Coordinates of C-alpha atoms in Angstrom, one line a residue:
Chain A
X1092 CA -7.9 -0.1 -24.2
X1093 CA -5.8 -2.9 -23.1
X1094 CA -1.8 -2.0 -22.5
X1095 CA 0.2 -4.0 -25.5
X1096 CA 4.0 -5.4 -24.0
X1097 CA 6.5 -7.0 -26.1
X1098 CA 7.5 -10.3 -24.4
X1099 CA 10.2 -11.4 -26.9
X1100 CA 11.9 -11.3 -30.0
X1101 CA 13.9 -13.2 -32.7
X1102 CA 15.5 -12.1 -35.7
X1103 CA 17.3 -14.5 -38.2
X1104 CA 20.6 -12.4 -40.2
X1105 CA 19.8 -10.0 -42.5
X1106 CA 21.3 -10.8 -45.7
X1107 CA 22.3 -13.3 -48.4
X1108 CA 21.0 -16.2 -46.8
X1109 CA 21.0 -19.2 -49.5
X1110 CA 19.2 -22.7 -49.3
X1111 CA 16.7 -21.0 -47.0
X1112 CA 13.2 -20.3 -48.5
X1113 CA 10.6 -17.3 -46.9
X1114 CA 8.6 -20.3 -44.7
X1115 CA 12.4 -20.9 -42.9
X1116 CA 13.3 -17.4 -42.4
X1117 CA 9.5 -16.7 -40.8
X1118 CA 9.5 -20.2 -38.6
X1119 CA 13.5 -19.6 -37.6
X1120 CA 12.6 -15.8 -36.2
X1121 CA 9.6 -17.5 -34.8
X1122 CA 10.7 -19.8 -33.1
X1123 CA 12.9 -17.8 -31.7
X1124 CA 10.7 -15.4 -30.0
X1125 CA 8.8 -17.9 -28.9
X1126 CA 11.5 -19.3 -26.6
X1127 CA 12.7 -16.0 -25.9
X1128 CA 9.3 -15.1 -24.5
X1129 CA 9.2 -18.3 -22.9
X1130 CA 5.7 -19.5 -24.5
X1131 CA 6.5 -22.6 -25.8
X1132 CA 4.0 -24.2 -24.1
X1133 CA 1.3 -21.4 -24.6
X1134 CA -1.7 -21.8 -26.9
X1135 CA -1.2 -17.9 -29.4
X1136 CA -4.9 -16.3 -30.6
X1137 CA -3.5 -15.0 -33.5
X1138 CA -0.8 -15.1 -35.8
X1139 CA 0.4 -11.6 -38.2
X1140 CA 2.7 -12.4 -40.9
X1141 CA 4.0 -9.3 -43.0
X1142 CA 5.3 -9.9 -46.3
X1143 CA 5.2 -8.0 -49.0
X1144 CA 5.7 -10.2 -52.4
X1145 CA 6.3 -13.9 -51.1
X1146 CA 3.9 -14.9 -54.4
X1147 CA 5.9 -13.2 -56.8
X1148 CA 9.1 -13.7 -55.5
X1149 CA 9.0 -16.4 -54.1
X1150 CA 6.1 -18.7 -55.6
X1151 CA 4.4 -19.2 -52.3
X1152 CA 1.0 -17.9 -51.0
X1153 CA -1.0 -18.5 -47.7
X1154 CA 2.1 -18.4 -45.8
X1155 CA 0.8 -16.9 -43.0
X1156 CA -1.3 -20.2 -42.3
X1157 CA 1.8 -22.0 -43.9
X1158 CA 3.9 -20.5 -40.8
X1159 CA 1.5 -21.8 -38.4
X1160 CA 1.7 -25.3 -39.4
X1161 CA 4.9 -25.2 -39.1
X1162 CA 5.7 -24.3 -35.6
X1163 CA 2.9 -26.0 -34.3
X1164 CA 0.4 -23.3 -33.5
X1165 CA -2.7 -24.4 -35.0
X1166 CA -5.7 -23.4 -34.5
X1167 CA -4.6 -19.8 -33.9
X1168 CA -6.1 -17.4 -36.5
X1169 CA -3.4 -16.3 -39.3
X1170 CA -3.4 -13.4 -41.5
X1171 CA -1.2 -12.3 -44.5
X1172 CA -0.4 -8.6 -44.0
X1173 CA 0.4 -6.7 -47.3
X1174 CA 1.6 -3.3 -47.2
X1175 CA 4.6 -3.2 -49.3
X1176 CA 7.6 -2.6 -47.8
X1177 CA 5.5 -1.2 -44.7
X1178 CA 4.5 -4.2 -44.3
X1179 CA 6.3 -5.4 -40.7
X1180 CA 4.5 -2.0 -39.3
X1181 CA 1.0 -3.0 -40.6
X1182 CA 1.7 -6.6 -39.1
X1183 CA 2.7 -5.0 -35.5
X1184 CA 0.0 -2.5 -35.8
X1185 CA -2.5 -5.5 -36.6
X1186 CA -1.1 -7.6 -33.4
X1187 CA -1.4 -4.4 -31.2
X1188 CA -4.8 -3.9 -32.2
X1189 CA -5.8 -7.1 -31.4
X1190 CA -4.5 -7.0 -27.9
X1191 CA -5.8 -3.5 -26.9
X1192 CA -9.1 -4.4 -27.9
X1193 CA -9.0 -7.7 -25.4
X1194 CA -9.7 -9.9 -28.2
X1195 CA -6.6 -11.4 -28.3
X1196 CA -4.5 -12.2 -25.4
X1197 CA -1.1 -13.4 -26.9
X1198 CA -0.1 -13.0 -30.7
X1199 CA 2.8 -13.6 -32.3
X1200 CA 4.0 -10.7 -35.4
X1201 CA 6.6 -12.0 -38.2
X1202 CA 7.8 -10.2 -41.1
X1203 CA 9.8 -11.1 -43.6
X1204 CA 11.5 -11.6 -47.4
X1205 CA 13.5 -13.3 -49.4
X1206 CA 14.9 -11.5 -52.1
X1207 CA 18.2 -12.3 -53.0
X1208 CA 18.0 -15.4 -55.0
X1209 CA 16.1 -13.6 -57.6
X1210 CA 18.7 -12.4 -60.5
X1211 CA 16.8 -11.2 -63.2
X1212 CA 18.4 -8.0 -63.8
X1213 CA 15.8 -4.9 -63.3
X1214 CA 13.2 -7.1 -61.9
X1215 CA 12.9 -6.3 -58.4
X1216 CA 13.1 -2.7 -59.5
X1217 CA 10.1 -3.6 -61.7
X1218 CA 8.5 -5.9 -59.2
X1219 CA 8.5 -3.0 -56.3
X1220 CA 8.0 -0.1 -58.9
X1221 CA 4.4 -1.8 -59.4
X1222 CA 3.4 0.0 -56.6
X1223 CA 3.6 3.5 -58.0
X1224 CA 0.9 4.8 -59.8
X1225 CA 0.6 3.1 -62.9
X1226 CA -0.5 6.1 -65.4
X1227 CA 0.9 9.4 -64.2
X1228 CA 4.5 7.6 -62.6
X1229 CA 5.2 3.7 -63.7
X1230 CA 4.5 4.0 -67.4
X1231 CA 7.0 6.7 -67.6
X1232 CA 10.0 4.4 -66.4
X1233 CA 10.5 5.4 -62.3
X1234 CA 11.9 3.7 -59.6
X1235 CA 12.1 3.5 -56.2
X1236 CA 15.4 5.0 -56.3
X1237 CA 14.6 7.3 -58.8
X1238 CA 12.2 9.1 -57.0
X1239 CA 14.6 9.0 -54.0
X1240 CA 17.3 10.7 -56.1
X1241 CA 14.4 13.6 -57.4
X1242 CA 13.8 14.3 -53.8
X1243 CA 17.6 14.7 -52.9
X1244 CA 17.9 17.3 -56.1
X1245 CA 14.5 19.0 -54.9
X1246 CA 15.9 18.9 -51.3
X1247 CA 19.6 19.8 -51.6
X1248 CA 18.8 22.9 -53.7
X1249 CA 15.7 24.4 -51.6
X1250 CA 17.5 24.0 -48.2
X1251 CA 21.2 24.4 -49.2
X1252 CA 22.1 21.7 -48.0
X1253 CA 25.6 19.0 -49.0
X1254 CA 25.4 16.0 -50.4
X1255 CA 28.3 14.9 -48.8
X1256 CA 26.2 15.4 -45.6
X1257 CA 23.7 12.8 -47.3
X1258 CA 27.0 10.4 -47.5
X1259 CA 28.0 11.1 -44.1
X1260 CA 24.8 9.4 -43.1
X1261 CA 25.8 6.4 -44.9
X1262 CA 29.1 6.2 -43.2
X1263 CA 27.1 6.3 -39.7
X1264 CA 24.8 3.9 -40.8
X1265 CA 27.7 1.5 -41.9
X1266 CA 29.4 2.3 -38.2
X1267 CA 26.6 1.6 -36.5
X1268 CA 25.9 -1.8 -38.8
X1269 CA 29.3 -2.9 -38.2
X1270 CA 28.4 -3.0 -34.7
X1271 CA 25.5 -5.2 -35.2
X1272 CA 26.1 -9.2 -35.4
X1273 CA 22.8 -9.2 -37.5
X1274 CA 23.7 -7.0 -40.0
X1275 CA 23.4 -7.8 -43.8
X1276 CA 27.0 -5.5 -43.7
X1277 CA 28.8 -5.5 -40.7
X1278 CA 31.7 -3.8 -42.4
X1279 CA 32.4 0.7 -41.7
X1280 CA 32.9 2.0 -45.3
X1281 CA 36.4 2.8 -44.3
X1282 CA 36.6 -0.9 -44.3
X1283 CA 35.0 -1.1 -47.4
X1284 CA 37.7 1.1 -49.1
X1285 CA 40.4 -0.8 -47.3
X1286 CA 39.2 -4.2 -48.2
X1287 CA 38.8 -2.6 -52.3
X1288 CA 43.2 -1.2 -51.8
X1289 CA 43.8 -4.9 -51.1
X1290 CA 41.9 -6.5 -53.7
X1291 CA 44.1 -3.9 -56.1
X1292 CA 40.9 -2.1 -57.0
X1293 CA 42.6 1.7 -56.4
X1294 CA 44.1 4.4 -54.5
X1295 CA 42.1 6.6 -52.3
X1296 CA 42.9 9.3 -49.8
X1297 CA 40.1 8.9 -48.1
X1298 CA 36.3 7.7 -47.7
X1299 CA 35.5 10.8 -49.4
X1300 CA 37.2 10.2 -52.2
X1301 CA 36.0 6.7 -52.5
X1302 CA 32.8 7.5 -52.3
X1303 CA 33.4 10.3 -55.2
X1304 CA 34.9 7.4 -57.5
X1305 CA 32.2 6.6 -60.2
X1306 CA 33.7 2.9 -60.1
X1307 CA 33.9 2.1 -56.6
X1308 CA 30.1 3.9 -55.9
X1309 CA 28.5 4.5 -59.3
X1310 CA 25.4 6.3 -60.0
X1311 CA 22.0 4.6 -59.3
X1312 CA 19.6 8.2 -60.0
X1313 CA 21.5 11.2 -60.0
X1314 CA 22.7 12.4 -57.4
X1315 CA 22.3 9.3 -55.9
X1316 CA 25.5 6.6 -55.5
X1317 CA 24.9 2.8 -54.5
X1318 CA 25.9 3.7 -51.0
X1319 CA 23.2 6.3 -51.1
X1320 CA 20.8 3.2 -51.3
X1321 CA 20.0 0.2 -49.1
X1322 CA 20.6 -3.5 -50.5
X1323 CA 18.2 -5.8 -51.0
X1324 CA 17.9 -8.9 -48.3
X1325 CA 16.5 -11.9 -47.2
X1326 CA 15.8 -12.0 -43.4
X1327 CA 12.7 -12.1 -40.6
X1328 CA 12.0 -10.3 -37.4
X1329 CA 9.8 -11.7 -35.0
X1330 CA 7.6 -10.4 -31.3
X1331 CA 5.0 -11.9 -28.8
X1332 CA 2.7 -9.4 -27.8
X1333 CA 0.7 -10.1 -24.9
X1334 CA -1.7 -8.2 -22.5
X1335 CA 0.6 -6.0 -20.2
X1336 CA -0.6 -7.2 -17.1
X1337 CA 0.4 -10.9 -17.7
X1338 CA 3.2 -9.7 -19.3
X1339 CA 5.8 -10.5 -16.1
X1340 CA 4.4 -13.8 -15.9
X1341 CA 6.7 -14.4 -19.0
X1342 CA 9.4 -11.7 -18.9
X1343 CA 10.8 -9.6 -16.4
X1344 CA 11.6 -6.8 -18.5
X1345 CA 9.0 -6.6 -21.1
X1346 CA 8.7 -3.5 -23.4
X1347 CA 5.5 -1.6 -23.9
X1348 CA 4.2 -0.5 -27.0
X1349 CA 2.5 2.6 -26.3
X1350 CA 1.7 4.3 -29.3
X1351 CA 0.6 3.2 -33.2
X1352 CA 0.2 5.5 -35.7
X1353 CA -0.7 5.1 -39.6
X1354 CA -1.2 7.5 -42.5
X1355 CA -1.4 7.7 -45.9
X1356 CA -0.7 10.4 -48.5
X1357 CA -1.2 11.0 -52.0
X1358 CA -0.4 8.1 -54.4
X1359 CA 1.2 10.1 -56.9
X1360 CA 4.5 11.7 -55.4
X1361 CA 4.1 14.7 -57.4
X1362 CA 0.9 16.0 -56.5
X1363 CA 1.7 16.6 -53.0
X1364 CA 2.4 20.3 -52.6
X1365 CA 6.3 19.9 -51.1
X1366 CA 7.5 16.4 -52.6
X1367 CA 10.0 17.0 -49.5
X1368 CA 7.4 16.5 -46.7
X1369 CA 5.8 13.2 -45.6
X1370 CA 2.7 14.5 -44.5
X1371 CA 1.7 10.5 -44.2
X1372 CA 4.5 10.8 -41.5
X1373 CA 3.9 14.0 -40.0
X1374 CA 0.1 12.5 -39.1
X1375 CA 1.2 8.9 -38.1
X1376 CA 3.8 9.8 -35.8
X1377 CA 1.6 12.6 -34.3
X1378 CA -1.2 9.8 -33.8
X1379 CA 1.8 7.5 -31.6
X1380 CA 2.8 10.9 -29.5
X1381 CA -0.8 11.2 -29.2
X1382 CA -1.5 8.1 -28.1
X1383 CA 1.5 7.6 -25.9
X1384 CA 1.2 10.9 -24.6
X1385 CA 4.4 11.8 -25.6
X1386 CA 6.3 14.4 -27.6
X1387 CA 9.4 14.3 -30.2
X1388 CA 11.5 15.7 -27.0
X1389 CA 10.6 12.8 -25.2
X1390 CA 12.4 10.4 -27.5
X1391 CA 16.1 8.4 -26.6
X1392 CA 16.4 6.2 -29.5
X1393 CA 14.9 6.1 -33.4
X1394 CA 14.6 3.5 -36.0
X1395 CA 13.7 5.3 -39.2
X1396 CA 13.0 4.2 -42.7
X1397 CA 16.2 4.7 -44.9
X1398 CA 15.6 2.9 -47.7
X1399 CA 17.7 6.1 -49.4
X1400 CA 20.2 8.2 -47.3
X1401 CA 17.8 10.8 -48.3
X1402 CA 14.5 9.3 -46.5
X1403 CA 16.4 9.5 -43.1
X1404 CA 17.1 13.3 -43.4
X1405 CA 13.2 14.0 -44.4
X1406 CA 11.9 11.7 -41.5
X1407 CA 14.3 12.7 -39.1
X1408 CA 12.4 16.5 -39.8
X1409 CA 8.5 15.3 -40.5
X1410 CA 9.1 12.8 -37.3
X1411 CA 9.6 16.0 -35.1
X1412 CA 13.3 15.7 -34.3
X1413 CA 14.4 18.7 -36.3
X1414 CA 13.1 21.5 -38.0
X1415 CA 12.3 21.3 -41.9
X1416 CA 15.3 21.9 -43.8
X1417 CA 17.7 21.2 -40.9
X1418 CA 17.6 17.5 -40.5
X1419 CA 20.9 17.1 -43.1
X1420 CA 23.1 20.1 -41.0
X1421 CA 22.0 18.0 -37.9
X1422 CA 23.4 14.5 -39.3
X1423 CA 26.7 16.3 -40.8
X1424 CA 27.0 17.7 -36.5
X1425 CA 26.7 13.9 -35.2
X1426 CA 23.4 15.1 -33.5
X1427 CA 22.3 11.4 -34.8
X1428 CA 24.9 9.8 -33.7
X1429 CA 24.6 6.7 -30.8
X1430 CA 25.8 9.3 -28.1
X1431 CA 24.3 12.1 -30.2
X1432 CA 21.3 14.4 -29.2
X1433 CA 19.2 11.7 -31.0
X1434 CA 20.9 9.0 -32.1
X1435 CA 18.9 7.4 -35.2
X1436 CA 19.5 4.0 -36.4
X1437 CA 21.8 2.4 -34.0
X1438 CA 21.0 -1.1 -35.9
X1439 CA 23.0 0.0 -39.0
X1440 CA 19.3 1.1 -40.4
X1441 CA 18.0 -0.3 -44.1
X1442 CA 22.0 0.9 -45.4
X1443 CA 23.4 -1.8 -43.4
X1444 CA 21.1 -3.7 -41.4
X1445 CA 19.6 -4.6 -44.8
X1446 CA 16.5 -4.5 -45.8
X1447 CA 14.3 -8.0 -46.6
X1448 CA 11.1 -5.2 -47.1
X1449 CA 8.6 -7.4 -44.4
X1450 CA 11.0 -8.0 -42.0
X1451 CA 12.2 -4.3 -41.8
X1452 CA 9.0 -3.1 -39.9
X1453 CA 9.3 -5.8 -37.3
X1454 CA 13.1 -5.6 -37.3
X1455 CA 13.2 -1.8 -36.1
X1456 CA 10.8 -2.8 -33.1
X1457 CA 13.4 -5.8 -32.2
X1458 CA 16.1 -2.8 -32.1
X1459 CA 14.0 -0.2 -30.2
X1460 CA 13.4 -3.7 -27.6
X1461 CA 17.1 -4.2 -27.5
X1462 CA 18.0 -1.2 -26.6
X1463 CA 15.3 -0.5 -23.9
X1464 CA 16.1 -3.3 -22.3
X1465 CA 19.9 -2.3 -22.2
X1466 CA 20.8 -5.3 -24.7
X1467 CA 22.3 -3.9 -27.4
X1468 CA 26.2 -4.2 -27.0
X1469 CA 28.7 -1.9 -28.5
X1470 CA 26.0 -0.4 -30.2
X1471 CA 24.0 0.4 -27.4
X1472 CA 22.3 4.1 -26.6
X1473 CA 23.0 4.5 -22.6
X1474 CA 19.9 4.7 -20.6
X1475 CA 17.6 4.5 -23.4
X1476 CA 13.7 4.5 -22.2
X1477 CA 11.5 5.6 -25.3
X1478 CA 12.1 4.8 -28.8
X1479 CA 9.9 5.7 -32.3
X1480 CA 9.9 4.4 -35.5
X1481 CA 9.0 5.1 -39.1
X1482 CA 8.6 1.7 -41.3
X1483 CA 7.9 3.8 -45.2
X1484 CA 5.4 2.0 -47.3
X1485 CA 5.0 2.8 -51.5
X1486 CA 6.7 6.2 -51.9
X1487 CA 5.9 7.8 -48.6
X1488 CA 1.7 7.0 -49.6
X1489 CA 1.6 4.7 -46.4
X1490 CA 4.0 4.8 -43.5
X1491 CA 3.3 3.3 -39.9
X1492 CA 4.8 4.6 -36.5
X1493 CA 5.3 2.6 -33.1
X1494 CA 6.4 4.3 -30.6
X1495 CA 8.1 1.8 -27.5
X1496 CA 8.4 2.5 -23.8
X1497 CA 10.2 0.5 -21.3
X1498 CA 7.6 -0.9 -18.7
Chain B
X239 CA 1.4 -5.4 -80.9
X240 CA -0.6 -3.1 -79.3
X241 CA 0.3 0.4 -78.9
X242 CA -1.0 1.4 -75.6
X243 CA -1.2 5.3 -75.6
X244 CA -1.8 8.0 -73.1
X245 CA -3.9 10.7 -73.9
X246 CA -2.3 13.0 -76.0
X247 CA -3.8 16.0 -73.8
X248 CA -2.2 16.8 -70.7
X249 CA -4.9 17.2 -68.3
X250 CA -5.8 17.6 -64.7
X251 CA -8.8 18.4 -63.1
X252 CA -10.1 21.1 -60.9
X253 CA -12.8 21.1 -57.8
X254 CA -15.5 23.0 -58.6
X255 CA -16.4 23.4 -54.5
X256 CA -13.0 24.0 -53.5
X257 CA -10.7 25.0 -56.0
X258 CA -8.3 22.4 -56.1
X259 CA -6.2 21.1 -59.0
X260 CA -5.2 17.6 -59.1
X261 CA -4.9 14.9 -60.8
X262 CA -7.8 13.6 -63.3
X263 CA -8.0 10.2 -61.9
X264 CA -9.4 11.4 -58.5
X265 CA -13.2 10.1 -58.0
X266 CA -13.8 12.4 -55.0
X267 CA -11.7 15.5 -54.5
X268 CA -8.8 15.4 -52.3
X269 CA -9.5 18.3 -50.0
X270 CA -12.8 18.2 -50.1
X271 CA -14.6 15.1 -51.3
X272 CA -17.2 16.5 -53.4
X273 CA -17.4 15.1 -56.8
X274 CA -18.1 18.3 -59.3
X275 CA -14.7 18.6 -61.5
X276 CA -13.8 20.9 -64.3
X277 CA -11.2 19.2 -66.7
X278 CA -8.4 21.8 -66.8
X279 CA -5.2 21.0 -69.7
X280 CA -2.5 22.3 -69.0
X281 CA -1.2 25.3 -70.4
X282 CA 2.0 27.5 -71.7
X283 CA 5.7 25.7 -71.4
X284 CA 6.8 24.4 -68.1
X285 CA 9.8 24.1 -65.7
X286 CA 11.8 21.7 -64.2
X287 CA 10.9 21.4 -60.4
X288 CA 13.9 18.4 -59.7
X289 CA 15.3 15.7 -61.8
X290 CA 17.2 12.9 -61.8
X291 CA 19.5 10.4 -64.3
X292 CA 18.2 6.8 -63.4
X293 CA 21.2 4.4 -64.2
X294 CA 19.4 1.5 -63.8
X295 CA 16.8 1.2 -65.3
X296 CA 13.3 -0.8 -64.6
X297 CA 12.5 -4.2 -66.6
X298 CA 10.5 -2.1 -69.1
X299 CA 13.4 0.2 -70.0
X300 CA 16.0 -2.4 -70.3
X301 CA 17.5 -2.3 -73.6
X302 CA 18.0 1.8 -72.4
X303 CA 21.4 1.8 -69.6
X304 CA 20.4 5.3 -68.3
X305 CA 17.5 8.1 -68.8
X306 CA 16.6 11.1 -67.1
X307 CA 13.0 11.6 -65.5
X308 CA 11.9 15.1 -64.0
X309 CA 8.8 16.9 -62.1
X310 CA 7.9 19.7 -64.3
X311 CA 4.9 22.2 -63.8
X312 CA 3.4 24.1 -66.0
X313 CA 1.9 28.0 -65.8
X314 CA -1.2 27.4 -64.8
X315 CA -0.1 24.8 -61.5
X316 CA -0.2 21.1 -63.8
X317 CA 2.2 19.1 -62.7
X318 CA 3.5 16.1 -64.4
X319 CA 6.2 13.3 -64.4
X320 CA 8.1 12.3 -67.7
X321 CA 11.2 11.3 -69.1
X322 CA 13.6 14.4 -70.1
X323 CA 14.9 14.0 -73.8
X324 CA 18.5 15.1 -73.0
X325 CA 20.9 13.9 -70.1
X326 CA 22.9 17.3 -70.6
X327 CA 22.5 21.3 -69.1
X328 CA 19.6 20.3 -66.7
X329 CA 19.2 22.3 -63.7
X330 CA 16.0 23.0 -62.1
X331 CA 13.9 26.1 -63.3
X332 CA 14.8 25.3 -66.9
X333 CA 12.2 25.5 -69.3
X334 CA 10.5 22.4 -71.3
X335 CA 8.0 21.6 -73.3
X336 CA 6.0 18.4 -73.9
X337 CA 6.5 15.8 -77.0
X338 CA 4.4 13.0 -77.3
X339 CA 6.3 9.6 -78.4
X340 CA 6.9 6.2 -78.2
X341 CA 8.9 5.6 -74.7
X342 CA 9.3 1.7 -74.6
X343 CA 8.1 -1.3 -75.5
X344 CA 6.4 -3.4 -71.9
X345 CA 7.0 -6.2 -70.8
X346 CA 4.4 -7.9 -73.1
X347 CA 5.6 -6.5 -76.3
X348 CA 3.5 -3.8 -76.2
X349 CA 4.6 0.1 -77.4
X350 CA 4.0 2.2 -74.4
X351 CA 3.7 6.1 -76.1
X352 CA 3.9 9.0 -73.2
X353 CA 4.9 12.9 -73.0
X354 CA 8.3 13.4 -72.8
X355 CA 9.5 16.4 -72.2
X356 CA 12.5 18.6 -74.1
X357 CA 14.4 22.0 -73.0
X358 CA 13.4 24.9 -75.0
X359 CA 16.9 26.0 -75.2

């Protein structure tokens, strides 16, 4: 198997971004990793794009080929990836595969959404709910976050553990975001509160109490509050992957991708035996360590998948960092802090990054390559030399892994 | 209008190889892949495994500004996911039992009837 290095990046800004359609977003991140890897005059093999409803939401289909157009990469072979909001993982996963194999010697991976435009009330929650399963969960009225907020119950009552510890990781998500000039919210939730005293919107003591205040963070699914739960975004991540070993001809430090692992689990949440465990996790990130010949010791820097507050606890455990049960305690004791034992979501993470669903797959492996290469400002984990992530597809049915090194 | 209904009975199937109980839409069986199912319903009252109050609501549901859905299993291992008639006195461990009713009206105008379930107490 051929060894798979990250040559560049680009990532537009995660959020509201208006008068820009999905084709912009993918060609502007594009574009940008193309100069970044300094291939602009480079013929690509192949060309991932992962989306994960551009035809419903956005009226567009075969943008993949679209994209190629575009920036002037024809004839290099383009593919749609579809993997809901795993999608970005699939698409690296797909563009990794293609290298190792010595198929493909230079591919370019783009995810991406836009979402924000859309303003039918209750029909994104609709539009991603479709891909529960449709008898035994959609029918019956769920969500996203409502499945999110009966793993929180389930998990704060079997382990014992806070729900202000489930908040906490929130306000590190927002710290870390506000560190991040590509964050959809580059504001600390102490900010937040400060900026909602000046408008004249009430008196608080302190975050806490903010975040106790049914007006300020109102219920979504019980227990869960908005800041529980990532926004919805527009955005697109971008890499060129080449073949390691012509890697330096483009890039002095490039980054390697050393291990890809994907699972799946049972389609209906309920029938697993412990709706708390990710068992699609547990076997996709074991496949990366395997691969990489690594272990969960081994790793400096995570990007995991918090749609919901909640998700980071559960894959912060079935990931290998902490024991089942003990991944809350560990977040409420700054172990996942940047300068913490593990520090996890550095970027801001889904809660402030944002979270366009293609993009975020891609978006976390833009971070990781940051950050091993040293590049990632104020919000940067010192010394930094192996990073994982978790990109969560459906309701934990399909989750990919990468695992980064630096070369 | 059509009224699209789910089968009254709550069932699940079980492997007839390997014992296991799951859902009743599985081709193959889970564990074990071997096709030979016994169609188990589900039997006795259940309990409430977790819940939560969704406050906003899918599409579907619109016309409803909050509901609460739970994971409940019954005696004999059957789990299922429904709507929970009341908002009020829900912990986990409480038990329910299943009523079968019109839940919404879809997207296309059609009545959507499920079981829903209702505390005993």
């Amino acid at each position: 198997m051929n060894k798979v290095a990250i040559i560049g990046v680009g990532h537009t800004k995660f959020g509201r971004l208006q008068g820009k359609n999905i084709l912009d977003l993918l060609c502007e991140a594009s574009l940008e990793a193309i100069d970044n890897s300094n291939t602009g005059d480079k013929e690509f093999d192949s060309v991932y794009v992962g989306a994960m409803s551009p035809g419903v939401l956005n009226h567009m289909t075969g943008i993949a080929s679209a994209l190629v157009d575009r920036i002037g990469l024809i004839p290099a072979a383009a593919d749609h990836i579809k993997n809901g909001p795993a999608s970005g993982g699939s698409a690296i996963k797909a563009g990794f595969l293609a290298i190792a194999s010595g198929v493909n010697d230079l591919v370019l991976v783009v995810g991406g959404e836009k979402m924000t435009h859309i303003t039918t009330p209750g029909f994104i929650t609709s539009n991603v709910a479709t891909i529960t399963h449709h008898q035994a969960e959609r029918r019956h009225g769920v969500s996203l976050p409502s499945f999110a907020g009966l793993l929180t119950r389930a998990y704060l009552e079997k382990y014992e553990a806070k729900l202000e510890w489930i908040s906490e990781i929130a306000i590190k998500n927002h710290k870390n975001g506000a560190l991040n000039p590509i964050a959809h919210f580059q504001k600390t939730i102490d900010e937040f509160m400060k900026s909602a005293i000046q408008k004249g919107k009430g008196q608080w003591n302190d975050v806490n109490e903010f975040l106790r205040d049914d007006k300020t963070n109102p219920i979504i699914a019980d227990p869960l509050r908005l800041f529980h739960v990532c926004p919805i975004s527009d955005g697109a991540a971008a890499v060129v992957l080449c073949n390691a070993e012509i890697a330096k001809n483009y890039c002095d430090t490039p980054v390697l991708i050393t291990g890809v692992g994907q699972a799946t689990d049972t389609h209906i949440v309920h029938e697993r035996e412990d709706v708390t465990v990710l068992n699609a996790l547990r076997n996709c990130s074991n496949q990366a360590y395997k691969m990489a010949n690594k272990t969960p010791q081994d790793i400096d820097v995570a990007e995991l998948h918090d749609a919901f507050e909640i998700l980071e606890v559960i894959e912060s455990e079935d990931i290998g960092f902490f024991k089942k049960g003990e991944g809350a305690r560990a977040a409420h004791e700054g172990l996942t802090e940047i300068g913490g034992k593990i520090p996890i979501n550095p970027s801001g993470g889904l809660k402030a990054r944002g979270h366009p669903l293609g993009a975020t797959g891609v978006a976390q492996v833009v971070e990781l390559f940051w950050q091993l290469r040293g590049e990632a400002g104020k919000r940067q984990v010192e010394g930094a030399k192996t990073g994982i992530t978790c990109n969560f597809g459906g309701f934990g049915n399909s989750i990919v892994s990468i695992l980064v090194e630096r070369m | 209008m059509k009224i699209l209904k789910d089968v009254e009975k709550i069932e699940w199937k079980k492997c007839n190889i390997c014992g296991l109980l799951q859902y009743e839409d599985h081709l193959r069986c889970l564990k074990c892949k071997n096709n030979d199912f016994e169609r188990i319903e589900a039997s006795g009252t259940c309990k409430l495994l977790t819940f939560t109050i969704l406050k906003a609501p899918p599409a579907e549901f619109r016309d409803r500004q909050s509901y609460a859905l739970g994971i409940v299993e019954f005696e004999n291992g059957i789990r299922v996911l429904g709507q929970i008639t009341t908002q009020e006195n829900l912990k986990i461990g409480i038990e329910l039992k299943p009523v079968y009713k019109k839940i919404c009206n879809n997207l296309d105008g059609n009545e959507v009837h499920a079981h829903v379930f209702k505390p005993i107490n």
